[in-house]
């Protein structure tokens, strides 16, 4: 293989890769002993805390009782002793600002003693409250620089854990992050508020069914993380991947994913080694990762945990992304979580499986074998149907993201149109309800494969639909439109809140009914008549669906983030969040501003990188090749040979077009707007088209310029050299 020196060095490093450390001995510690070994969880607290303190903490975690801060010193002392036994020298308040990333503020346990010695100290006050700078994170104007104070507050419902490093360990304490005036500056605080709202309203329905007790109803989540792995040498040789998280240039390789040979294929050796260590690290942190496999695109993979309390699942999801990136570096690879790092192959999503229930009532979205006569399930399922239809625009806004715009609507991800897939059995049941009352449920069957040595397989009551953005999958809904780089906190916050509102609506209608069964049937019918339009089991990729959704059903189709983001701040959304004390009007406004600002900044960075690479890497390579062609033509002419100049003419035209389009892109970058919406619109309508034009010429040049002159690792190299 030819190629320039940087690319050849990268390829050589990949081919000759050797692990930097000895293989892990996975038989040394059984998985069941390894799991949660670095977590200050219930079993550890039970061992180390006095019974009354442990009982008080459990009441807060399991029943939502108010936190008794008087116990903080006792908990802090036990947590400190446990952490120091694990080698910890520092503690960190971990929080999740509006960047969508994880933030940490580290402090040492060591305190001077006044006599030249030092002691390890960690008080209840230090456990409960930290104080990072509230103006140094995106706040949407809540905390300007001259009003910088912010607080972190201990989240007792998410366990503390030990984060290991080769040179030591740190006690990490999940916290909320709020301003000096009490506004939420993070993603955790609204999530916790929304979970409280969901529990409060769900209890009303359970009471109607005679099921009320003190068992806390919580949302559960299981996010499936998709990601790419490429060799770090290639990653470092691509300024676009390093800076923007995606390739801004790259001609399609001869072989992409057209053979469908990567999905569930054999996992490459180095990738598998990386996965195994990632899982080992996550097990220590109590993250219940369950599934790993190759995804559809070459170089694309997935890891998925089992379901947990939505708050804990959100924290664990952040740990998954951090751990993937950290361990990948150890194995000489880069983990890419951008939604569309490579054009022409499938992008990455983060399917969020959502349900709610309690320890005593189980999963409230479990239909059972005969859902038509499971009134409790039908009520809660109808609440979700109503919520998704009524607040479809709001639900679309939470997945609005510059990276996700490249994925949504393509034939690899759900469309931007929000709809619900219920499957054959439930669709039939709800259609019966719509017509006047459900009398039967389609029975589950078995599948005979036609081979005597193979068993008959129990058949699910409904098929799966990969084109649906919101699909029922047996006893939960799968929100498939969430982007791979996004925090799941805001999608879960919105799901909890809109479902709480729907349950509130239903409970208000049913409370005081003379005949509960009759009232339920009537209300379910009304919901289906008004909101049944949201149910669609067909091909979400088809043009026919887009036409039907918009023109016949009247469903919104917000195709871009710029169109979707403002819906988070609509009057309806503001009133919703305010009613259930999830977000104040000011907090809502701040999030709209931050999302628009992040969208614009992401595109601006991409545009700057595009211009830089085009000018300093691709243009010089093209000029050198053009010069070589011109010299060859001149030499042939000098000796009297007949020749054609097709390639030279083509090169000359492409170089001119590349140069002109780059100038136009740079001119588009000279733009200022006081209004974040105007900046976002400019990014969408001016910068992205200009970037695409530059890329179109550059990608053609990649297929013409001599391989030894081309400066960037190619798609073929990055996706197939493992």
Short mmCIF file of N, CA, C and O in Angstrom, two decimals, residues 304-396:
data_model
loop_
_atom_site.label_atom_id
_atom_site.label_comp_id
_atom_site.label_asym_id
_atom_site.label_seq_id
_atom_site.Cartn_x
_atom_site.Cartn_y
_atom_site.Cartn_z
N UNK A 304 -24.60 -2.59 26.23
CA UNK A 304 -25.91 -2.27 26.80
C UNK A 304 -26.01 -2.83 28.22
O UNK A 304 -25.72 -4.01 28.44
N UNK A 305 -26.43 -2.01 29.19
CA UNK A 305 -26.67 -2.49 30.55
C UNK A 305 -28.12 -2.96 30.71
O UNK A 305 -28.97 -2.70 29.86
N UNK A 306 -28.40 -3.64 31.81
CA UNK A 306 -29.77 -3.97 32.16
C UNK A 306 -30.39 -2.76 32.84
O UNK A 306 -29.73 -1.78 33.16
N UNK A 307 -31.69 -2.84 33.12
CA UNK A 307 -32.44 -1.69 33.58
C UNK A 307 -32.16 -1.36 35.03
O UNK A 307 -32.00 -2.24 35.88
N UNK A 308 -32.13 -0.05 35.29
CA UNK A 308 -31.90 0.45 36.64
C UNK A 308 -32.81 1.65 36.89
O UNK A 308 -33.43 2.20 35.95
N UNK A 309 -32.89 2.07 38.14
CA UNK A 309 -33.50 3.33 38.48
C UNK A 309 -32.98 4.41 37.53
O UNK A 309 -31.77 4.49 37.26
N UNK A 310 -33.87 5.24 36.99
CA UNK A 310 -33.50 6.18 35.92
C UNK A 310 -32.36 7.11 36.31
O UNK A 310 -31.49 7.43 35.50
N UNK A 311 -32.34 7.55 37.56
CA UNK A 311 -31.27 8.43 38.03
C UNK A 311 -29.94 7.71 38.03
O UNK A 311 -28.93 8.23 37.53
N UNK A 312 -29.91 6.51 38.60
CA UNK A 312 -28.68 5.72 38.63
C UNK A 312 -28.26 5.33 37.22
O UNK A 312 -27.08 5.39 36.88
N UNK A 313 -29.21 4.96 36.37
CA UNK A 313 -28.91 4.61 34.99
C UNK A 313 -28.26 5.78 34.25
O UNK A 313 -27.35 5.58 33.44
N UNK A 314 -28.72 6.98 34.53
CA UNK A 314 -28.15 8.17 33.91
C UNK A 314 -26.71 8.37 34.34
O UNK A 314 -25.83 8.65 33.52
N UNK A 315 -26.45 8.25 35.65
CA UNK A 315 -25.08 8.37 36.14
C UNK A 315 -24.19 7.28 35.56
O UNK A 315 -23.05 7.54 35.16
N UNK A 316 -24.71 6.06 35.51
CA UNK A 316 -23.94 4.95 34.97
C UNK A 316 -23.67 5.12 33.47
O UNK A 316 -22.62 4.71 32.97
N UNK A 317 -24.61 5.71 32.76
CA UNK A 317 -24.40 5.95 31.34
C UNK A 317 -23.23 6.89 31.11
O UNK A 317 -22.42 6.67 30.20
N UNK A 318 -23.09 7.91 31.95
CA UNK A 318 -21.94 8.81 31.85
C UNK A 318 -20.65 8.04 32.14
O UNK A 318 -19.63 8.24 31.46
N UNK A 319 -20.69 7.14 33.11
CA UNK A 319 -19.52 6.32 33.42
C UNK A 319 -19.16 5.40 32.26
O UNK A 319 -17.99 5.16 31.99
N UNK A 320 -20.17 4.87 31.58
CA UNK A 320 -19.92 4.00 30.43
C UNK A 320 -19.13 4.75 29.36
O UNK A 320 -18.13 4.26 28.83
N UNK A 321 -19.58 5.97 29.02
CA UNK A 321 -18.89 6.75 27.99
C UNK A 321 -17.47 7.09 28.40
O UNK A 321 -16.53 7.00 27.60
N UNK A 322 -17.27 7.48 29.66
CA UNK A 322 -15.93 7.82 30.15
C UNK A 322 -15.02 6.59 30.14
O UNK A 322 -13.86 6.66 29.73
N UNK A 323 -15.55 5.46 30.59
CA UNK A 323 -14.75 4.25 30.68
C UNK A 323 -14.39 3.72 29.29
O UNK A 323 -13.27 3.26 29.06
N UNK A 324 -15.33 3.77 28.36
CA UNK A 324 -15.04 3.36 26.99
C UNK A 324 -13.87 4.14 26.41
O UNK A 324 -12.96 3.57 25.81
N UNK A 325 -13.88 5.45 26.59
CA UNK A 325 -12.82 6.30 26.05
C UNK A 325 -11.49 6.04 26.75
O UNK A 325 -10.44 5.96 26.12
N UNK A 326 -11.55 5.89 28.07
CA UNK A 326 -10.31 5.70 28.85
C UNK A 326 -9.65 4.37 28.52
O UNK A 326 -8.44 4.31 28.31
N UNK A 327 -10.42 3.29 28.49
CA UNK A 327 -9.86 1.97 28.23
C UNK A 327 -9.41 1.85 26.78
O UNK A 327 -8.40 1.22 26.49
N UNK A 328 -10.15 2.45 25.85
CA UNK A 328 -9.78 2.39 24.43
C UNK A 328 -8.36 2.94 24.22
O UNK A 328 -7.57 2.38 23.45
N UNK A 329 -8.02 4.02 24.91
CA UNK A 329 -6.67 4.60 24.79
C UNK A 329 -5.61 3.60 25.21
O UNK A 329 -4.53 3.52 24.61
N UNK A 330 -5.90 2.83 26.26
CA UNK A 330 -4.95 1.83 26.75
C UNK A 330 -4.64 0.80 25.67
O UNK A 330 -3.53 0.26 25.61
N UNK A 331 -5.61 0.53 24.81
CA UNK A 331 -5.44 -0.46 23.75
C UNK A 331 -5.10 0.17 22.40
O UNK A 331 -5.24 -0.46 21.36
N UNK A 332 -4.67 1.42 22.46
CA UNK A 332 -4.21 2.08 21.25
C UNK A 332 -5.32 2.49 20.30
O UNK A 332 -5.09 2.68 19.11
N UNK A 333 -6.53 2.64 20.83
CA UNK A 333 -7.67 3.01 20.00
C UNK A 333 -8.33 4.28 20.52
O UNK A 333 -8.10 4.70 21.65
N UNK A 334 -9.15 4.87 19.70
CA UNK A 334 -9.98 6.01 20.09
C UNK A 334 -11.43 5.59 19.99
O UNK A 334 -11.86 4.99 19.00
N UNK A 335 -12.19 5.87 21.06
CA UNK A 335 -13.62 5.61 21.06
C UNK A 335 -14.35 6.87 20.62
O UNK A 335 -14.17 7.94 21.19
N UNK A 336 -15.20 6.75 19.60
CA UNK A 336 -15.91 7.88 19.03
C UNK A 336 -17.40 7.69 19.29
O UNK A 336 -18.01 6.72 18.83
N UNK A 337 -18.00 8.62 20.02
CA UNK A 337 -19.42 8.53 20.34
C UNK A 337 -20.27 9.53 19.54
O UNK A 337 -21.48 9.64 19.78
N UNK A 338 -19.67 10.26 18.59
CA UNK A 338 -20.43 11.16 17.74
C UNK A 338 -21.49 10.36 16.96
O UNK A 338 -21.29 9.20 16.61
N UNK A 339 -22.63 11.03 16.72
CA UNK A 339 -23.73 10.35 16.04
C UNK A 339 -23.42 9.96 14.60
O UNK A 339 -23.98 9.00 14.08
N UNK A 340 -22.54 10.67 13.95
CA UNK A 340 -22.26 10.38 12.53
C UNK A 340 -20.80 10.68 12.22
O UNK A 340 -20.46 11.61 11.51
N UNK A 341 -19.88 9.85 12.75
CA UNK A 341 -18.46 10.15 12.51
C UNK A 341 -18.00 9.88 11.08
O UNK A 341 -17.04 10.47 10.63
N UNK A 342 -18.71 8.99 10.38
CA UNK A 342 -18.32 8.63 9.03
C UNK A 342 -19.53 8.68 8.10
O UNK A 342 -20.54 8.02 8.36
N UNK A 343 -19.42 9.45 7.04
CA UNK A 343 -20.51 9.55 6.07
C UNK A 343 -20.63 8.25 5.29
O UNK A 343 -19.64 7.56 5.04
N UNK A 344 -21.87 7.90 4.94
CA UNK A 344 -22.09 6.75 4.07
C UNK A 344 -22.23 5.43 4.78
O UNK A 344 -22.54 4.41 4.16
N UNK A 345 -21.97 5.40 6.11
CA UNK A 345 -22.24 4.20 6.90
C UNK A 345 -23.12 4.61 8.08
O UNK A 345 -23.24 5.79 8.40
N UNK A 346 -23.73 3.63 8.72
CA UNK A 346 -24.66 3.91 9.79
C UNK A 346 -24.02 4.75 10.90
O UNK A 346 -22.88 4.50 11.30
N UNK A 347 -24.79 5.70 11.38
CA UNK A 347 -24.38 6.45 12.54
C UNK A 347 -24.75 5.74 13.83
O UNK A 347 -25.28 4.62 13.82
N UNK A 348 -24.49 6.37 14.95
CA UNK A 348 -24.68 5.75 16.26
C UNK A 348 -25.80 6.43 17.05
O UNK A 348 -25.88 7.66 17.08
N UNK A 349 -26.61 5.62 17.67
CA UNK A 349 -27.66 6.12 18.55
C UNK A 349 -27.46 5.62 19.96
O UNK A 349 -26.47 4.95 20.29
N UNK A 350 -28.42 5.97 20.81
CA UNK A 350 -28.42 5.50 22.19
C UNK A 350 -29.88 5.20 22.54
O UNK A 350 -30.60 6.06 23.00
N UNK A 351 -30.30 3.96 22.25
CA UNK A 351 -31.69 3.60 22.47
C UNK A 351 -31.95 3.53 23.97
O UNK A 351 -31.34 2.76 24.69
N UNK A 352 -32.89 4.34 24.43
CA UNK A 352 -33.20 4.42 25.85
C UNK A 352 -34.48 3.63 26.13
O UNK A 352 -35.57 4.04 25.72
N UNK A 353 -34.34 2.51 26.80
CA UNK A 353 -35.48 1.69 27.18
C UNK A 353 -36.09 2.25 28.46
O UNK A 353 -35.41 2.36 29.48
N UNK A 354 -37.36 2.56 28.42
CA UNK A 354 -38.03 3.31 29.48
C UNK A 354 -39.23 2.54 30.02
O UNK A 354 -40.05 2.04 29.25
N UNK A 355 -39.33 2.45 31.32
CA UNK A 355 -40.49 1.88 31.97
C UNK A 355 -40.62 2.51 33.35
O UNK A 355 -39.82 3.38 33.73
N UNK A 356 -41.60 2.08 34.14
CA UNK A 356 -41.73 2.55 35.51
C UNK A 356 -42.49 1.51 36.32
O UNK A 356 -43.31 0.76 35.80
N UNK A 357 -42.18 1.45 37.59
CA UNK A 357 -42.79 0.48 38.47
C UNK A 357 -42.27 0.62 39.88
O UNK A 357 -41.63 1.61 40.24
N UNK A 358 -42.53 -0.40 40.72
CA UNK A 358 -42.10 -0.38 42.11
C UNK A 358 -41.77 -1.79 42.56
O UNK A 358 -42.17 -2.76 41.90
N UNK A 359 -41.07 -1.94 43.69
CA UNK A 359 -40.73 -3.29 44.17
C UNK A 359 -41.95 -4.16 44.45
O UNK A 359 -41.91 -5.37 44.25
N UNK A 360 -43.04 -3.55 44.93
CA UNK A 360 -44.23 -4.34 45.27
C UNK A 360 -45.19 -4.53 44.10
O UNK A 360 -45.88 -5.53 44.01
N UNK A 361 -45.25 -3.56 43.18
CA UNK A 361 -46.20 -3.63 42.07
C UNK A 361 -45.56 -4.14 40.78
O UNK A 361 -46.28 -4.44 39.82
N UNK A 362 -44.23 -4.27 40.78
CA UNK A 362 -43.55 -4.72 39.58
C UNK A 362 -43.58 -3.65 38.49
O UNK A 362 -43.84 -2.47 38.73
N UNK A 363 -43.33 -4.09 37.26
CA UNK A 363 -43.31 -3.21 36.11
C UNK A 363 -44.75 -2.85 35.72
O UNK A 363 -45.54 -3.73 35.37
N UNK A 364 -45.09 -1.57 35.78
CA UNK A 364 -46.46 -1.14 35.50
C UNK A 364 -46.77 -1.14 34.00
O UNK A 364 -47.90 -0.88 33.61
N UNK A 365 -45.78 -1.40 33.17
CA UNK A 365 -45.99 -1.54 31.73
C UNK A 365 -45.89 -3.00 31.28
O UNK A 365 -45.65 -3.27 30.11
N UNK A 366 -46.07 -3.93 32.21
CA UNK A 366 -46.09 -5.35 31.88
C UNK A 366 -47.52 -5.73 31.47
O UNK A 366 -48.43 -5.69 32.29
N UNK A 367 -47.75 -6.11 30.19
CA UNK A 367 -49.12 -6.35 29.72
C UNK A 367 -49.71 -7.68 30.18
O UNK A 367 -50.93 -7.83 30.22
N UNK A 368 -48.85 -8.65 30.51
CA UNK A 368 -49.34 -9.99 30.80
C UNK A 368 -49.76 -10.72 29.54
O UNK A 368 -49.62 -10.20 28.42
N UNK A 369 -50.30 -11.91 29.68
CA UNK A 369 -50.69 -12.72 28.53
C UNK A 369 -51.99 -12.24 27.88
O UNK A 369 -52.23 -12.47 26.70
N UNK A 370 -52.84 -11.59 28.67
CA UNK A 370 -54.14 -11.11 28.16
C UNK A 370 -54.28 -9.62 28.46
O UNK A 370 -55.04 -9.22 29.36
N UNK A 371 -53.57 -8.76 27.74
CA UNK A 371 -53.59 -7.33 28.06
C UNK A 371 -54.97 -6.70 27.96
O UNK A 371 -55.21 -5.67 28.59
N UNK A 372 -55.88 -7.29 27.19
CA UNK A 372 -57.21 -6.68 27.04
C UNK A 372 -57.97 -6.62 28.36
O UNK A 372 -58.84 -5.75 28.53
N UNK A 373 -57.68 -7.55 29.29
CA UNK A 373 -58.38 -7.49 30.57
C UNK A 373 -57.46 -7.07 31.72
O UNK A 373 -57.79 -7.25 32.89
N UNK A 374 -56.30 -6.49 31.39
CA UNK A 374 -55.37 -5.96 32.38
C UNK A 374 -55.57 -4.45 32.44
O UNK A 374 -54.86 -3.67 31.82
N UNK A 375 -56.58 -4.03 33.20
CA UNK A 375 -56.99 -2.62 33.20
C UNK A 375 -55.89 -1.70 33.67
O UNK A 375 -55.71 -0.60 33.13
N UNK A 376 -55.14 -2.14 34.68
CA UNK A 376 -54.07 -1.28 35.20
C UNK A 376 -53.03 -1.00 34.13
O UNK A 376 -52.61 0.14 33.93
N UNK A 377 -52.61 -2.05 33.42
CA UNK A 377 -51.66 -1.87 32.33
C UNK A 377 -52.22 -0.95 31.26
O UNK A 377 -51.53 -0.05 30.77
N UNK A 378 -53.46 -1.17 30.85
CA UNK A 378 -54.06 -0.37 29.79
C UNK A 378 -54.10 1.10 30.16
O UNK A 378 -53.86 1.97 29.31
N UNK A 379 -54.37 1.40 31.42
CA UNK A 379 -54.41 2.80 31.87
C UNK A 379 -53.03 3.43 31.76
O UNK A 379 -52.87 4.54 31.22
N UNK A 380 -52.01 2.74 32.25
CA UNK A 380 -50.66 3.31 32.20
C UNK A 380 -50.13 3.38 30.77
O UNK A 380 -49.46 4.34 30.39
N UNK A 381 -50.43 2.37 29.96
CA UNK A 381 -50.00 2.40 28.56
C UNK A 381 -50.69 3.52 27.80
O UNK A 381 -50.07 4.24 27.00
N UNK A 382 -52.00 3.71 28.05
CA UNK A 382 -52.74 4.80 27.42
C UNK A 382 -52.19 6.15 27.83
O UNK A 382 -52.17 7.10 27.04
N UNK A 383 -51.72 6.25 29.08
CA UNK A 383 -51.12 7.50 29.55
C UNK A 383 -49.88 7.82 28.72
O UNK A 383 -49.65 8.98 28.36
N UNK A 384 -49.07 6.80 28.42
CA UNK A 384 -47.88 7.02 27.59
C UNK A 384 -48.28 7.43 26.17
O UNK A 384 -47.70 8.36 25.59
N UNK A 385 -49.27 6.76 25.60
CA UNK A 385 -49.74 7.08 24.24
C UNK A 385 -50.19 8.54 24.18
O UNK A 385 -49.81 9.29 23.27
N UNK A 386 -51.01 8.93 25.13
CA UNK A 386 -51.50 10.31 25.17
C UNK A 386 -50.34 11.29 25.33
O UNK A 386 -50.29 12.33 24.66
N UNK A 387 -49.41 10.97 26.21
CA UNK A 387 -48.29 11.86 26.49
C UNK A 387 -47.43 12.08 25.25
O UNK A 387 -47.05 13.21 24.93
N UNK A 388 -47.10 11.00 24.56
CA UNK A 388 -46.22 11.11 23.39
C UNK A 388 -46.89 11.89 22.28
O UNK A 388 -46.24 12.68 21.58
N UNK A 389 -48.19 11.69 22.09
CA UNK A 389 -48.89 12.44 21.04
C UNK A 389 -49.03 13.92 21.41
O UNK A 389 -48.73 14.80 20.61
N UNK A 390 -49.46 14.18 22.64
CA UNK A 390 -49.69 15.56 23.05
C UNK A 390 -48.41 16.37 23.08
O UNK A 390 -48.40 17.56 22.76
N UNK A 391 -47.31 15.73 23.46
CA UNK A 391 -46.05 16.45 23.62
C UNK A 391 -44.98 15.96 22.64
O UNK A 391 -43.80 15.92 22.97
N UNK A 392 -45.41 15.62 21.44
CA UNK A 392 -44.48 15.11 20.43
C UNK A 392 -43.39 16.13 20.09
O UNK A 392 -42.21 15.78 19.93
N UNK A 393 -43.76 17.40 20.00
CA UNK A 393 -42.77 18.44 19.69
C UNK A 393 -41.74 18.58 20.81
O UNK A 393 -40.55 18.74 20.54
N UNK A 394 -42.20 18.51 22.04
CA UNK A 394 -41.29 18.59 23.18
C UNK A 394 -40.35 17.39 23.19
O UNK A 394 -39.14 17.54 23.43
N UNK A 395 -40.89 16.21 22.91
CA UNK A 395 -40.07 15.01 22.88
C UNK A 395 -39.04 15.08 21.75
O UNK A 395 -37.90 14.64 21.92
N UNK A 396 -39.43 15.65 20.64
CA UNK A 396 -38.48 15.83 19.54
C UNK A 396 -37.36 16.82 19.94
O UNK A 396 -36.20 16.63 19.55
#
